Each structure stands twice: as C-alpha cells, then as structure tokens.
Amino acid sequence: MEQEVSDFVLFLGRFHPLILHLPIGFLVMATILEGVSRLKRFDEYNKAVELVLLLGSLSAVAAALLGYMLAQAGGYGEQLLIIHQWSGVGVAVASAGAYLLKRYNRNRSSALMDRAYLSLLTIMVIALGIAGHYGGSLTHGSDYLTQYMPNGLRTVAGLPPKEEKGFKKITNLEEAAVYNDIIDPIFETRCTSCHNQNKKKGELQMHTRQLLMKGGEGGPIIVEGEADKSEMIKRINLPEAHDDHMPPEGKRPLTSEYKKLLEWWVNSGAPFEKRVSELKRSKEIQSALNTLVDPQANMSPAEKLLASDIDPVESKVQTELQKHGVDLRPVSDRGHWLQADIKKEHSVDSLLVMLKKVSPQLTWLDLGETTTTDKALQPIREFPNLTRLHLQNTRITDKGLSELAGLANLEYLNLYGTAVTDAGIQQLEKLDNLTKLFVWRTQVTQEGAQDLQETLPNLKVYLGAEKKSVALENDSK
C-alpha cells in the first residue's frame, strides 16, 4: 500500500524552486574565484573562495532535501527525476567535500590535496550542469533547451533535425484532419509541456491519444459529446486568476479561438480520425477555423493595416511637426504607425498640408475642437491609411464630408457637434469599412442614419441620448 505523504513535507518541498538558484550562483562564483585567484595579481580573491563554497554547499544540501520532498508529490517522469535527483545529491556532496579540502589546505601546502580539491570542483560543476539541465527538462519538457536550436548546431551536437511542433500550414481546410491538424497542435503548444511522459502534472499525460482519453488523477478529462461536463473544458474557461485555470499562470494562455475549437471537438464526440468536412460547424466555429488558414481572416481592415510593416518617419520630420503644434505618437508598441493630435490654438489649414510628409504612417488623426473648415479638410484625401478620424466640434459641413470619400480604411468617424445633415452622411456610403459614426448634436435624423445603414450594414450610427441610436442587424453576418 502506498504511504501517504505528509502535507507539511509537500509544503516544504514547494520551496525547492525558491532556493535552488542559490547554490548555482554561489558554486559558479566559487569556481570563478578559484580560477582567478591562481593568477598572482588576483591571489587576494583566494580568501573569499572558502566562504562562498561554504554558502554554496549549505544551500545545495538544502535544495537537495527540499527537492526530495517535492518529488514525493509525484507527477514527474521517473527516469528524468532519478538523474536530476542524484546529480543534485552529487552537487551537494562534491561542494561539501571541496569546501572541506579547501579549508584544510588553505595555503595549498599539499599538492595531492590541491589536485583532489580541483577534481571535486570539476565534478561539482559537471553535476551542477546535469542537475540544472534535467531540472529544466522536468519543469519545461525534455526538449526545453534544444527546442529552438538551429539545425546547424543540432548537427554539431549530434541531434536529429528539428521537428516542427504546433500548427502546420493548412491549405485545404475541408480536408484537414480535425485531431492531427487542429486539436493536437493546440495541445502541443499549450498543454504537453506540463503533461507528458517526463512531467505528469496531476498524473495527466496528453502527448498520446490513449493517455489523453485516460485522464489524470481525477479521472477522464473529456466526456465525449458533452463539453460542459468535461473537466478539460471547465478548466480552460475558468477565470485566469483561479488556481485551477489551465494553462496555469506563467504559461501561454489559450486564445478564444482555441477554446472554441476544443469545445467544438469535444461536443462533436472527440473524434480522432474525422476531417473538418465531416463535422457540423456554426458560423462562430467556421470563423475560428478560418484563422488556421489565414491568421488575419477575422481581422478588420484596420487591424490588418496595423499588423503590416511601414517605414518609420524621419526624426527631423517628426521634430518639425511637433514644433508647429502637432503631437505625434505611436499607435502601439509595435510598428511605426502614428496618431496625430493638433492643438486647438493652431491653424489646421497649413498643418494638414505639412502632415502629408507622414501620410503613409498616419492612421489616427484628431482634429476635434479645432478651427477645421471644409476648405482646410481638402488635403485629407491624401491620407489613405486613416482608420480613425475625429472632427467633433469643428466647422465642417456636408461639403467637407465629400473629401472623405476616398478613405477606404476608415472605421471610426466622430462628427459630434457639427453642422452635417442626412444628405451629408450619405456621401459616406462608399466607406465599406466604416463601423462607428458619431453624429450626436448634428442635424442627422434617425431616418437618415437608417438609410446609410441599409448601404453599410456593419455600421452603427450613434445619434445620442435625445435620439435613438440605430444598428441594423446583418443577417448575412
């Protein structure tokens, strides 16, 4: 009968990851100091080696003991665990022995003891490398260090060519194998680092079909045909802060599309041999599947634009614009797309002409609260990458809106507090990507907004509190 492990032992074992870096740091530093102190100009460092070795050996012993306690919880591959465990013990013994020899041979009076000391120091470093490597393999998977190693280095190291994990390009979605091409790659990229033959967290292994369906210490994690009763689906849908949420904190989370696809697979009976064409799909699932063929499939034109590359603006151009009252900022931390705000006290007429210098990079423009007129707005047609435009509380009229007809990427337009009318907004009917239009406190009526939405069914027009905002449902969506 298997003996139950004390909770206190397991509690102490959880401190193993907390202190294991101490012996690594101390013992590596002791080795470096020893080597340096053998040079005459640095021989004074020899006095520090003994203390650093003592601290390293004590922390190595503590790490080994706590590691042994942690191992009692189970969930680790036996072979890797044994190698990691005994190499850790080797580090503790070798470092303690090296400390004792160093202490009793302080002045290197015995050549034999000095050779023995250096031999133990060498063994200690080798054992430290082995323990660290196999410890990383237990925690992150056996290929953690080599997963991204270039094939050239793999050849030198005597390793086979890199096997690509995760999603392979799907060219024919209908003929794709549901499990092999879609579900298993999700497991490979998000789950199997903790649930494999070497690390069996919760006694669950997901690297083979049989072990996946077997489940873990709590039993099967998949109830075929019933996602809402499947433990796997329950856990991936828990709040991220929940202790039982999977993947755990610190691991790459599942995207909303991946969660939907896993639920779809389980609800379809968790098949292993069927193709996509053989399973029923809702519009939501089809949308998620489309991202496997084209990652940008569900992106709006604006999102695709911002995901693309653009050359940066020359710093002198940016400095010149800022001197004239244009606040230029990056839209995000990635890429060189810009947003521009023009200060209210500056003349828009001349500044829009100057902004042509950054028109390729400019995607957000805020002219709100400025003196913008229909005439001043004429250069706007030369800003093809605009996705957001603020014109609230400006002097523009229906005539000015005609200048926006060529902004094919525009998704957001704010006309709050302007003199535009129903006739004016009808000039926006060619902006197929427009999704938000703010016309609160204008002369636009509910009827005018509805007429525009019949042409642009993805558009929502915001008329404000005194009028009813309208949004037509797009049945073809």
GROMACS .gro file of C-alpha atoms in nm:
model
  477
    1MET     CA    1   0.000   0.000   0.000
    2GLU     CA    2   0.136   0.342  -0.099
    3GLN     CA    3   0.226   0.554   0.202
    4GLU     CA    4   0.052   0.891   0.223
    5VAL     CA    5   0.287   1.189   0.221
    6SER     CA    6   0.252   1.449   0.493
    7ASP     CA    7   0.111   1.784   0.379
    8PHE     CA    8   0.392   1.954   0.572
    9VAL     CA    9   0.654   1.766   0.370
   10LEU     CA   10   0.485   1.875   0.047
   11PHE     CA   11   0.460   2.230   0.182
   12LEU     CA   12   0.835   2.241   0.245
   13GLY     CA   13   0.904   2.082  -0.092
   14ARG     CA   14   0.738   2.375  -0.269
   15PHE     CA   15   1.033   2.590  -0.154
   16HIS     CA   16   1.274   2.391  -0.372
   17PRO     CA   17   1.232   2.617  -0.678
   18LEU     CA   18   1.275   2.919  -0.450
   19ILE     CA   19   1.626   2.833  -0.323
   20LEU     CA   20   1.774   2.617  -0.600
   21HIS     CA   21   1.930   2.921  -0.767
   22LEU     CA   22   2.134   2.998  -0.456
   23PRO     CA   23   2.375   2.703  -0.487
   24ILE     CA   24   2.405   2.765  -0.861
   25GLY     CA   25   2.514   3.123  -0.804
   26PHE     CA   26   2.743   3.051  -0.509
   27LEU     CA   27   2.914   2.747  -0.662
   28VAL     CA   28   2.969   2.903  -1.003
   29MET     CA   29   3.111   3.213  -0.831
   30ALA     CA   30   3.340   2.996  -0.613
   31THR     CA   31   3.473   2.821  -0.923
   32ILE     CA   32   3.538   3.152  -1.099
   33LEU     CA   33   3.709   3.299  -0.792
   34GLU     CA   34   3.925   2.990  -0.757
   35GLY     CA   35   4.043   3.016  -1.115
   36VAL     CA   36   4.110   3.391  -1.093
   37SER     CA   37   4.290   3.364  -0.756
   38ARG     CA   38   4.551   3.135  -0.909
   39LEU     CA   39   4.680   3.433  -1.102
   40LYS     CA   40   4.935   3.621  -0.892
   41ARG     CA   41   4.782   3.964  -0.944
   42PHE     CA   42   4.444   3.836  -0.813
   43ASP     CA   43   4.562   3.598  -0.540
   44GLU     CA   44   4.380   3.802  -0.273
   45TYR     CA   45   4.049   3.657  -0.404
   46ASN     CA   46   4.158   3.318  -0.269
   47LYS     CA   47   4.038   3.424   0.077
   48ALA     CA   48   3.678   3.458  -0.047
   49VAL     CA   49   3.659   3.113  -0.210
   50GLU     CA   50   3.619   2.924   0.117
   51LEU     CA   51   3.322   3.134   0.236
   52VAL     CA   52   3.145   3.122  -0.099
   53LEU     CA   53   3.196   2.743  -0.118
   54LEU     CA   54   3.051   2.704   0.232
   55LEU     CA   55   2.740   2.903   0.141
   56GLY     CA   56   2.709   2.710  -0.184
   57SER     CA   57   2.739   2.369  -0.022
   58LEU     CA   58   2.490   2.453   0.255
   59SER     CA   59   2.233   2.583   0.004
   60ALA     CA   60   2.299   2.278  -0.220
   61VAL     CA   61   2.221   2.043   0.069
   62ALA     CA   62   1.903   2.240   0.147
   63ALA     CA   63   1.798   2.237  -0.219
   64ALA     CA   64   1.855   1.861  -0.241
   65LEU     CA   65   1.646   1.794   0.070
   66LEU     CA   66   1.361   2.017  -0.042
   67GLY     CA   67   1.378   1.865  -0.390
   68TYR     CA   68   1.337   1.520  -0.240
   69MET     CA   69   1.029   1.642  -0.051
   70LEU     CA   70   0.884   1.800  -0.365
   71ALA     CA   71   0.931   1.474  -0.558
   72GLN     CA   72   0.701   1.297  -0.310
   73ALA     CA   73   0.406   1.477  -0.470
   74GLY     CA   74   0.458   1.272  -0.787
   75GLY     CA   75   0.374   1.383  -1.136
   76TYR     CA   76   0.729   1.359  -1.272
   77GLY     CA   77   0.887   1.117  -1.518
   78GLU     CA   78   1.081   0.859  -1.317
   79GLN     CA   79   1.392   0.843  -1.535
   80LEU     CA   80   1.446   1.219  -1.552
   81LEU     CA   81   1.367   1.254  -1.183
   82ILE     CA   82   1.629   0.995  -1.082
   83ILE     CA   83   1.901   1.164  -1.290
   84HIS     CA   84   1.809   1.509  -1.157
   85GLN     CA   85   1.786   1.382  -0.800
   86TRP     CA   86   2.123   1.205  -0.793
   87SER     CA   87   2.307   1.476  -0.982
   88GLY     CA   88   2.170   1.721  -0.723
   89VAL     CA   89   2.298   1.498  -0.444
   90GLY     CA   90   2.630   1.485  -0.630
   91VAL     CA   91   2.645   1.866  -0.630
   92ALA     CA   92   2.581   1.876  -0.255
   93VAL     CA   93   2.842   1.607  -0.175
   94ALA     CA   94   3.107   1.741  -0.415
   95SER     CA   95   3.065   2.101  -0.295
   96ALA     CA   96   3.083   1.997   0.071
   97GLY     CA   97   3.393   1.788   0.000
   98ALA     CA   98   3.552   2.072  -0.195
   99TYR     CA   99   3.486   2.309   0.095
  100LEU     CA  100   3.649   2.074   0.347
  101LEU     CA  101   3.956   2.022   0.129
  102LYS     CA  102   3.983   2.396   0.070
  103ARG     CA  103   3.959   2.464   0.441
  104TYR     CA  104   4.227   2.214   0.539
  105ASN     CA  105   4.459   2.309   0.256
  106ARG     CA  106   4.426   2.686   0.277
  107ASN     CA  107   4.782   2.759   0.179
  108ARG     CA  108   4.797   2.482  -0.084
  109SER     CA  109   5.064   2.312   0.123
  110SER     CA  110   4.972   1.970  -0.014
  111ALA     CA  111   4.985   1.925  -0.390
  112LEU     CA  112   4.789   1.599  -0.358
  113MET     CA  113   4.507   1.763  -0.163
  114ASP     CA  114   4.504   2.053  -0.410
  115ARG     CA  115   4.461   1.811  -0.702
  116ALA     CA  116   4.184   1.631  -0.513
  117TYR     CA  117   4.020   1.967  -0.444
  118LEU     CA  118   4.032   2.070  -0.810
  119SER     CA  119   3.894   1.729  -0.911
  120LEU     CA  120   3.599   1.769  -0.674
  121LEU     CA  121   3.544   2.121  -0.802
  122THR     CA  122   3.530   1.988  -1.159
  123ILE     CA  123   3.291   1.708  -1.062
  124MET     CA  124   3.075   1.965  -0.882
  125VAL     CA  125   3.047   2.186  -1.192
  126ILE     CA  126   2.963   1.889  -1.416
  127ALA     CA  127   2.700   1.763  -1.169
  128LEU     CA  128   2.561   2.117  -1.144
  129GLY     CA  129   2.516   2.131  -1.522
  130ILE     CA  130   2.348   1.790  -1.533
  131ALA     CA  131   2.116   1.874  -1.242
  132GLY     CA  132   2.021   2.205  -1.399
  133HIS     CA  133   1.953   2.052  -1.740
  134TYR     CA  134   1.737   1.770  -1.610
  135GLY     CA  135   1.562   2.002  -1.365
  136GLY     CA  136   1.467   2.224  -1.659
  137SER     CA  137   1.351   1.917  -1.851
  138LEU     CA  138   1.128   1.812  -1.562
  139THR     CA  139   0.976   2.159  -1.540
  140HIS     CA  140   0.954   2.264  -1.904
  141GLY     CA  141   0.988   1.943  -2.105
  142SER     CA  142   1.282   1.734  -2.222
  143ASP     CA  143   1.348   1.948  -2.529
  144TYR     CA  144   1.337   2.282  -2.346
  145LEU     CA  145   1.700   2.375  -2.423
  146THR     CA  146   1.706   2.230  -2.772
  147GLN     CA  147   1.357   2.318  -2.898
  148TYR     CA  148   1.471   2.629  -3.086
  149MET     CA  149   1.829   2.518  -3.159
  150PRO     CA  150   1.917   2.581  -3.527
  151ASN     CA  151   1.969   2.267  -3.732
  152GLY     CA  152   2.335   2.356  -3.787
  153LEU     CA  153   2.402   2.343  -3.412
  154ARG     CA  154   2.188   2.033  -3.378
  155THR     CA  155   2.410   1.855  -3.629
  156VAL     CA  156   2.723   1.955  -3.436
  157ALA     CA  157   2.560   1.834  -3.113
  158GLY     CA  158   2.463   1.503  -3.275
  159LEU     CA  159   2.090   1.574  -3.251
  160PRO     CA  160   1.834   1.493  -3.522
  161PRO     CA  161   1.692   1.781  -3.732
  162LYS     CA  162   1.439   1.999  -3.554
  163GLU     CA  163   1.088   1.860  -3.561
  164GLU     CA  164   0.838   2.138  -3.610
  165LYS     CA  165   0.571   2.142  -3.341
  166GLY     CA  166   0.238   2.311  -3.340
  167PHE     CA  167   0.032   2.421  -3.638
  168LYS     CA  168   0.143   2.338  -3.988
  169LYS     CA  169   0.005   2.544  -4.271
  170ILE     CA  170  -0.344   2.428  -4.368
  171THR     CA  171  -0.415   2.487  -4.735
  172ASN     CA  172  -0.734   2.281  -4.768
  173LEU     CA  173  -0.945   2.336  -4.458
  174GLU     CA  174  -1.223   2.096  -4.556
  175GLU     CA  175  -0.977   1.805  -4.593
  176ALA     CA  176  -0.780   1.887  -4.275
  177ALA     CA  177  -0.775   1.615  -4.009
  178VAL     CA  178  -0.957   1.759  -3.708
  179TYR     CA  179  -0.736   1.600  -3.443
  180ASN     CA  180  -0.397   1.580  -3.614
  181ASP     CA  181  -0.408   1.920  -3.785
  182ILE     CA  182  -0.609   2.127  -3.535
  183ILE     CA  183  -0.660   1.982  -3.188
  184ASP     CA  184  -0.325   1.809  -3.130
  185PRO     CA  185  -0.127   2.122  -3.230
  186ILE     CA  186  -0.323   2.317  -2.966
  187PHE     CA  187  -0.221   2.057  -2.707
  188GLU     CA  188   0.141   2.065  -2.827
  189THR     CA  189   0.171   2.442  -2.798
  190ARG     CA  190  -0.026   2.492  -2.476
  191CYS     CA  191  -0.058   2.170  -2.275
  192THR     CA  192   0.201   1.897  -2.327
  193SER     CA  193   0.491   2.087  -2.166
  194CYS     CA  194   0.327   2.001  -1.831
  195HIS     CA  195   0.150   1.679  -1.932
  196ASN     CA  196   0.397   1.444  -2.099
  197GLN     CA  197   0.598   1.130  -2.032
  198ASN     CA  198   0.850   1.323  -1.820
  199LYS     CA  199   0.621   1.562  -1.637
  200LYS     CA  200   0.280   1.425  -1.544
  201LYS     CA  201   0.115   1.713  -1.363
  202GLY     CA  202  -0.194   1.579  -1.191
  203GLU     CA  203  -0.095   1.236  -1.330
  204LEU     CA  204  -0.225   1.359  -1.666
  205GLN     CA  205  -0.041   1.293  -1.991
  206MET     CA  206  -0.163   1.443  -2.317
  207HIS     CA  207   0.110   1.351  -2.565
  208THR     CA  208  -0.072   1.039  -2.692
  209ARG     CA  209  -0.439   0.979  -2.775
  210GLN     CA  210  -0.472   0.689  -2.534
  211LEU     CA  211  -0.327   0.875  -2.235
  212LEU     CA  212  -0.531   1.186  -2.317
  213MET     CA  213  -0.856   0.992  -2.301
  214LYS     CA  214  -0.742   0.805  -1.989
  215GLY     CA  215  -0.722   1.132  -1.797
  216GLY     CA  216  -0.542   1.208  -1.474
  217GLU     CA  217  -0.571   1.151  -1.103
  218GLY     CA  218  -0.928   1.279  -1.106
  219GLY     CA  219  -1.034   1.051  -1.390
  220PRO     CA  220  -1.113   1.129  -1.756
  221ILE     CA  221  -1.092   1.495  -1.854
  222ILE     CA  222  -1.306   1.455  -2.166
  223VAL     CA  223  -1.669   1.344  -2.183
  224GLU     CA  224  -1.729   1.268  -2.549
  225GLY     CA  225  -2.009   1.482  -2.689
  226GLU     CA  226  -2.050   1.690  -2.372
  227ALA     CA  227  -1.807   1.978  -2.342
  228ASP     CA  228  -1.992   2.130  -2.047
  229LYS     CA  229  -1.928   1.810  -1.846
  230SER     CA  230  -1.564   1.776  -1.949
  231GLU     CA  231  -1.308   1.875  -1.688
  232MET     CA  232  -1.066   2.000  -1.953
  233ILE     CA  233  -1.321   2.245  -2.093
  234LYS     CA  234  -1.429   2.356  -1.746
  235ARG     CA  235  -1.072   2.440  -1.652
  236ILE     CA  236  -0.977   2.631  -1.965
  237ASN     CA  237  -1.286   2.850  -1.915
  238LEU     CA  238  -1.216   2.935  -1.551
  239PRO     CA  239  -1.106   3.293  -1.471
  240GLU     CA  240  -0.732   3.329  -1.524
  241ALA     CA  241  -0.680   3.415  -1.156
  242HIS     CA  242  -0.840   3.084  -1.047
  243ASP     CA  243  -0.596   2.827  -0.906
  244ASP     CA  244  -0.737   2.555  -1.132
  245HIS     CA  245  -0.730   2.759  -1.454
  246MET     CA  246  -0.545   2.588  -1.737
  247PRO     CA  247  -0.290   2.660  -1.866
  248PRO     CA  248  -0.159   2.790  -1.532
  249GLU     CA  249  -0.024   3.138  -1.474
  250GLY     CA  250   0.308   3.190  -1.648
  251LYS     CA  251   0.222   2.965  -1.942
  252ARG     CA  252   0.096   3.082  -2.281
  253PRO     CA  253  -0.284   3.116  -2.249
  254LEU     CA  254  -0.532   2.966  -2.490
  255THR     CA  255  -0.681   3.213  -2.735
  256SER     CA  256  -1.058   3.245  -2.753
  257GLU     CA  257  -1.044   3.069  -3.092
  258TYR     CA  258  -0.852   2.774  -2.945
  259LYS     CA  259  -1.106   2.739  -2.662
  260LYS     CA  260  -1.394   2.737  -2.912
  261LEU     CA  261  -1.222   2.474  -3.126
  262LEU     CA  262  -1.158   2.246  -2.827
  263GLU     CA  263  -1.522   2.273  -2.722
  264TRP     CA  264  -1.632   2.202  -3.079
  265TRP     CA  265  -1.414   1.892  -3.095
  266VAL     CA  266  -1.542   1.755  -2.763
  267ASN     CA  267  -1.907   1.833  -2.849
  268SER     CA  268  -1.855   1.652  -3.180
  269GLY     CA  269  -1.764   1.335  -2.989
  270ALA     CA  270  -1.388   1.397  -2.960
  271PRO     CA  271  -1.313   1.215  -3.290
  272PHE     CA  272  -0.956   1.123  -3.383
  273GLU     CA  273  -0.997   1.021  -3.746
  274LYS     CA  274  -1.255   1.260  -3.893
  275ARG     CA  275  -1.192   1.552  -4.125
  276VAL     CA  276  -1.333   1.903  -4.094
  277SER     CA  277  -1.581   1.840  -4.375
  278GLU     CA  278  -1.741   1.558  -4.172
  279LEU     CA  279  -1.831   1.771  -3.870
  280LYS     CA  280  -2.105   2.031  -3.827
  281ARG     CA  281  -1.981   2.388  -3.779
  282SER     CA  282  -2.151   2.701  -3.658
  283LYS     CA  283  -2.057   3.040  -3.803
  284GLU     CA  284  -1.853   3.104  -3.488
  285ILE     CA  285  -1.655   2.781  -3.532
  286GLN     CA  286  -1.605   2.844  -3.902
  287SER     CA  287  -1.466   3.185  -3.816
  288ALA     CA  288  -1.220   3.027  -3.571
  289LEU     CA  289  -1.121   2.762  -3.827
  290ASN     CA  290  -1.055   3.029  -4.088
  291THR     CA  291  -0.778   3.175  -3.871
  292LEU     CA  292  -0.584   2.850  -3.908
  293VAL     CA  293  -0.563   2.906  -4.282
  294ASP     CA  294  -0.516   3.283  -4.258
  295PRO     CA  295  -0.429   3.433  -3.916
  296GLN     CA  296  -0.573   3.764  -4.038
  297ALA     CA  297  -0.901   3.612  -4.155
  298ASN     CA  298  -1.108   3.770  -3.878
  299MET     CA  299  -0.920   4.097  -3.862
  300SER     CA  300  -1.084   4.416  -3.972
  301PRO     CA  301  -0.908   4.609  -4.249
  302ALA     CA  302  -0.774   4.848  -3.986
  303GLU     CA  303  -0.633   4.562  -3.780
  304LYS     CA  304  -0.468   4.414  -4.089
  305LEU     CA  305  -0.323   4.752  -4.171
  306LEU     CA  306  -0.173   4.793  -3.824
  307ALA     CA  307  -0.033   4.440  -3.840
  308SER     CA  308   0.159   4.525  -4.156
  309ASP     CA  309   0.501   4.689  -4.174
  310ILE     CA  310   0.562   5.053  -4.252
  311ASP     CA  311   0.884   5.252  -4.264
  312PRO     CA  312   0.946   5.487  -3.969
  313VAL     CA  313   0.916   5.864  -4.002
  314GLU     CA  314   1.245   6.053  -4.009
  315SER     CA  315   1.313   6.207  -3.669
  316LYS     CA  316   1.371   6.554  -3.816
  317VAL     CA  317   1.026   6.547  -3.980
  318GLN     CA  318   0.865   6.447  -3.652
  319THR     CA  319   1.053   6.719  -3.466
  320GLU     CA  320   0.946   6.981  -3.721
  321LEU     CA  321   0.579   6.886  -3.692
  322GLN     CA  322   0.589   6.891  -3.314
  323LYS     CA  323   0.733   7.242  -3.323
  324HIS     CA  324   0.428   7.350  -3.522
  325GLY     CA  325   0.178   7.209  -3.273
  326VAL     CA  326   0.132   6.852  -3.393
  327ASP     CA  327   0.154   6.586  -3.123
  328LEU     CA  328   0.275   6.267  -3.296
  329ARG     CA  329   0.266   5.939  -3.103
  330PRO     CA  330   0.292   5.571  -3.194
  331VAL     CA  331  -0.039   5.386  -3.205
  332SER     CA  332   0.116   5.082  -3.034
  333ASP     CA  333   0.448   4.949  -2.908
  334ARG     CA  334   0.491   4.754  -3.229
  335GLY     CA  335   0.543   4.902  -3.571
  336HIS     CA  336   0.568   5.265  -3.683
  337TRP     CA  337   0.203   5.362  -3.728
  338LEU     CA  338   0.122   5.705  -3.587
  339GLN     CA  339  -0.160   5.905  -3.436
  340ALA     CA  340  -0.163   6.283  -3.460
  341ASP     CA  341  -0.336   6.538  -3.238
  342ILE     CA  342  -0.343   6.903  -3.345
  343LYS     CA  343  -0.359   7.156  -3.066
  344LYS     CA  344  -0.673   7.369  -3.066
  345GLU     CA  345  -0.494   7.704  -3.095
  346HIS     CA  346  -0.316   7.616  -3.419
  347SER     CA  347  -0.437   7.666  -3.775
  348VAL     CA  348  -0.538   7.336  -3.934
  349ASP     CA  349  -0.513   7.467  -4.292
  350SER     CA  350  -0.133   7.477  -4.303
  351LEU     CA  351  -0.077   7.184  -4.067
  352LEU     CA  352  -0.271   6.932  -4.276
  353VAL     CA  353  -0.051   7.022  -4.571
  354MET     CA  354   0.256   6.966  -4.354
  355LEU     CA  355   0.116   6.633  -4.232
  356LYS     CA  356   0.140   6.498  -4.588
  357LYS     CA  357   0.502   6.420  -4.501
  358VAL     CA  358   0.379   6.146  -4.265
  359SER     CA  359   0.064   6.045  -4.454
  360PRO     CA  360   0.183   5.684  -4.517
  361GLN     CA  361   0.233   5.625  -4.143
  362LEU     CA  362  -0.064   5.827  -4.015
  363THR     CA  363  -0.361   5.610  -3.917
  364TRP     CA  364  -0.532   5.810  -3.637
  365LEU     CA  365  -0.599   6.183  -3.671
  366ASP     CA  366  -0.765   6.404  -3.410
  367LEU     CA  367  -0.883   6.743  -3.536
  368GLY     CA  368  -1.154   6.771  -3.272
  369GLU     CA  369  -1.218   7.115  -3.114
  370THR     CA  370  -1.005   7.288  -3.381
  371THR     CA  371  -1.093   7.552  -3.641
  372THR     CA  372  -1.115   7.294  -3.920
  373THR     CA  373  -1.329   7.411  -4.212
  374ASP     CA  374  -1.445   7.241  -4.532
  375LYS     CA  375  -1.159   7.407  -4.719
  376ALA     CA  376  -0.899   7.307  -4.460
  377LEU     CA  377  -1.013   6.947  -4.489
  378GLN     CA  378  -0.928   6.919  -4.859
  379PRO     CA  379  -0.581   6.757  -4.808
  380ILE     CA  380  -0.743   6.473  -4.609
  381ARG     CA  381  -0.797   6.273  -4.929
  382GLU     CA  382  -0.419   6.222  -4.941
  383PHE     CA  383  -0.417   6.023  -4.614
  384PRO     CA  384  -0.519   5.677  -4.743
  385ASN     CA  385  -0.426   5.485  -4.428
  386LEU     CA  386  -0.651   5.674  -4.185
  387THR     CA  387  -0.862   5.436  -3.977
  388ARG     CA  388  -0.985   5.687  -3.712
  389LEU     CA  389  -1.080   6.049  -3.768
  390HIS     CA  390  -1.205   6.294  -3.503
  391LEU     CA  391  -1.387   6.601  -3.635
  392GLN     CA  392  -1.609   6.675  -3.337
  393ASN     CA  393  -1.696   7.038  -3.267
  394THR     CA  394  -1.536   7.166  -3.587
  395ARG     CA  395  -1.680   7.392  -3.859
  396ILE     CA  396  -1.722   7.129  -4.126
  397THR     CA  397  -2.047   7.087  -4.319
  398ASP     CA  398  -2.186   6.842  -4.573
  399LYS     CA  399  -1.947   6.986  -4.830
  400GLY     CA  400  -1.647   6.884  -4.621
  401LEU     CA  401  -1.767   6.523  -4.593
  402SER     CA  402  -1.721   6.480  -4.968
  403GLU     CA  403  -1.345   6.494  -4.904
  404LEU     CA  404  -1.365   6.168  -4.704
  405ALA     CA  405  -1.496   5.953  -4.987
  406GLY     CA  406  -1.154   5.807  -5.068
  407LEU     CA  407  -1.060   5.697  -4.714
  408ALA     CA  408  -1.112   5.326  -4.778
  409ASN     CA  409  -0.965   5.213  -4.444
  410LEU     CA  410  -1.170   5.448  -4.226
  411GLU     CA  411  -1.353   5.261  -3.949
  412TYR     CA  412  -1.428   5.536  -3.695
  413LEU     CA  413  -1.561   5.886  -3.763
  414ASN     CA  414  -1.667   6.140  -3.500
  415LEU     CA  415  -1.886   6.426  -3.628
  416TYR     CA  416  -2.033   6.526  -3.289
  417GLY     CA  417  -2.142   6.889  -3.269
  418THR     CA  418  -2.102   6.970  -3.639
  419ALA     CA  419  -2.348   7.105  -3.897
  420VAL     CA  420  -2.372   6.788  -4.105
  421THR     CA  421  -2.712   6.661  -4.224
  422ASP     CA  422  -2.872   6.348  -4.363
  423ALA     CA  423  -2.764   6.449  -4.713
  424GLY     CA  424  -2.405   6.488  -4.597
  425ILE     CA  425  -2.362   6.147  -4.437
  426GLN     CA  426  -2.498   5.975  -4.749
  427GLN     CA  427  -2.167   6.075  -4.909
  428LEU     CA  428  -2.003   5.817  -4.680
  429GLU     CA  429  -2.180   5.523  -4.847
  430LYS     CA  430  -1.863   5.412  -5.027
  431LEU     CA  431  -1.671   5.369  -4.699
  432ASP     CA  432  -1.735   4.994  -4.674
  433ASN     CA  433  -1.517   4.954  -4.364
  434LEU     CA  434  -1.685   5.226  -4.158
  435THR     CA  435  -1.826   5.068  -3.841
  436LYS     CA  436  -1.875   5.361  -3.600
  437LEU     CA  437  -2.022   5.701  -3.683
  438PHE     CA  438  -2.094   5.960  -3.412
  439VAL     CA  439  -2.346   6.227  -3.514
  440TRP     CA  440  -2.479   6.337  -3.175
  441ARG     CA  441  -2.590   6.702  -3.174
  442THR     CA  442  -2.595   6.731  -3.552
  443GLN     CA  443  -2.884   6.766  -3.798
  444VAL     CA  444  -2.872   6.393  -3.881
  445THR     CA  445  -3.204   6.219  -3.816
  446GLN     CA  446  -3.284   5.861  -3.731
  447GLU     CA  447  -3.425   5.816  -4.081
  448GLY     CA  448  -3.104   5.947  -4.239
  449ALA     CA  449  -2.893   5.717  -4.024
  450GLN     CA  450  -3.111   5.419  -4.119
  451ASP     CA  451  -3.077   5.500  -4.489
  452LEU     CA  452  -2.697   5.495  -4.460
  453GLN     CA  453  -2.702   5.169  -4.267
  454GLU     CA  454  -2.901   4.999  -4.540
  455THR     CA  455  -2.596   5.058  -4.759
  456LEU     CA  456  -2.340   4.985  -4.484
  457PRO     CA  457  -2.494   4.706  -4.273
  458ASN     CA  458  -2.185   4.675  -4.048
  459LEU     CA  459  -2.214   5.039  -3.944
  460LYS     CA  460  -2.355   5.161  -3.615
  461VAL     CA  461  -2.465   5.525  -3.606
  462TYR     CA  462  -2.465   5.694  -3.264
  463LEU     CA  463  -2.731   5.964  -3.254
  464GLY     CA  464  -2.704   6.045  -2.884
  465ALA     CA  465  -2.939   6.044  -2.588
  466GLU     CA  466  -3.210   6.260  -2.740
  467LYS     CA  467  -3.236   6.035  -3.046
  468LYS     CA  468  -3.233   5.661  -3.069
  469SER     CA  469  -2.904   5.512  -3.193
  470VAL     CA  470  -2.968   5.264  -3.466
  471ALA     CA  471  -2.789   4.947  -3.565
  472LEU     CA  472  -2.933   4.721  -3.829
  473GLU     CA  473  -2.872   4.352  -3.787
  474ASN     CA  474  -2.677   4.199  -4.070
  475ASP     CA  475  -2.840   3.862  -4.132
  476SER     CA  476  -2.565   3.757  -4.364
  477LYS     CA  477  -2.300   3.802  -4.095
   0.00000   0.00000   0.00000
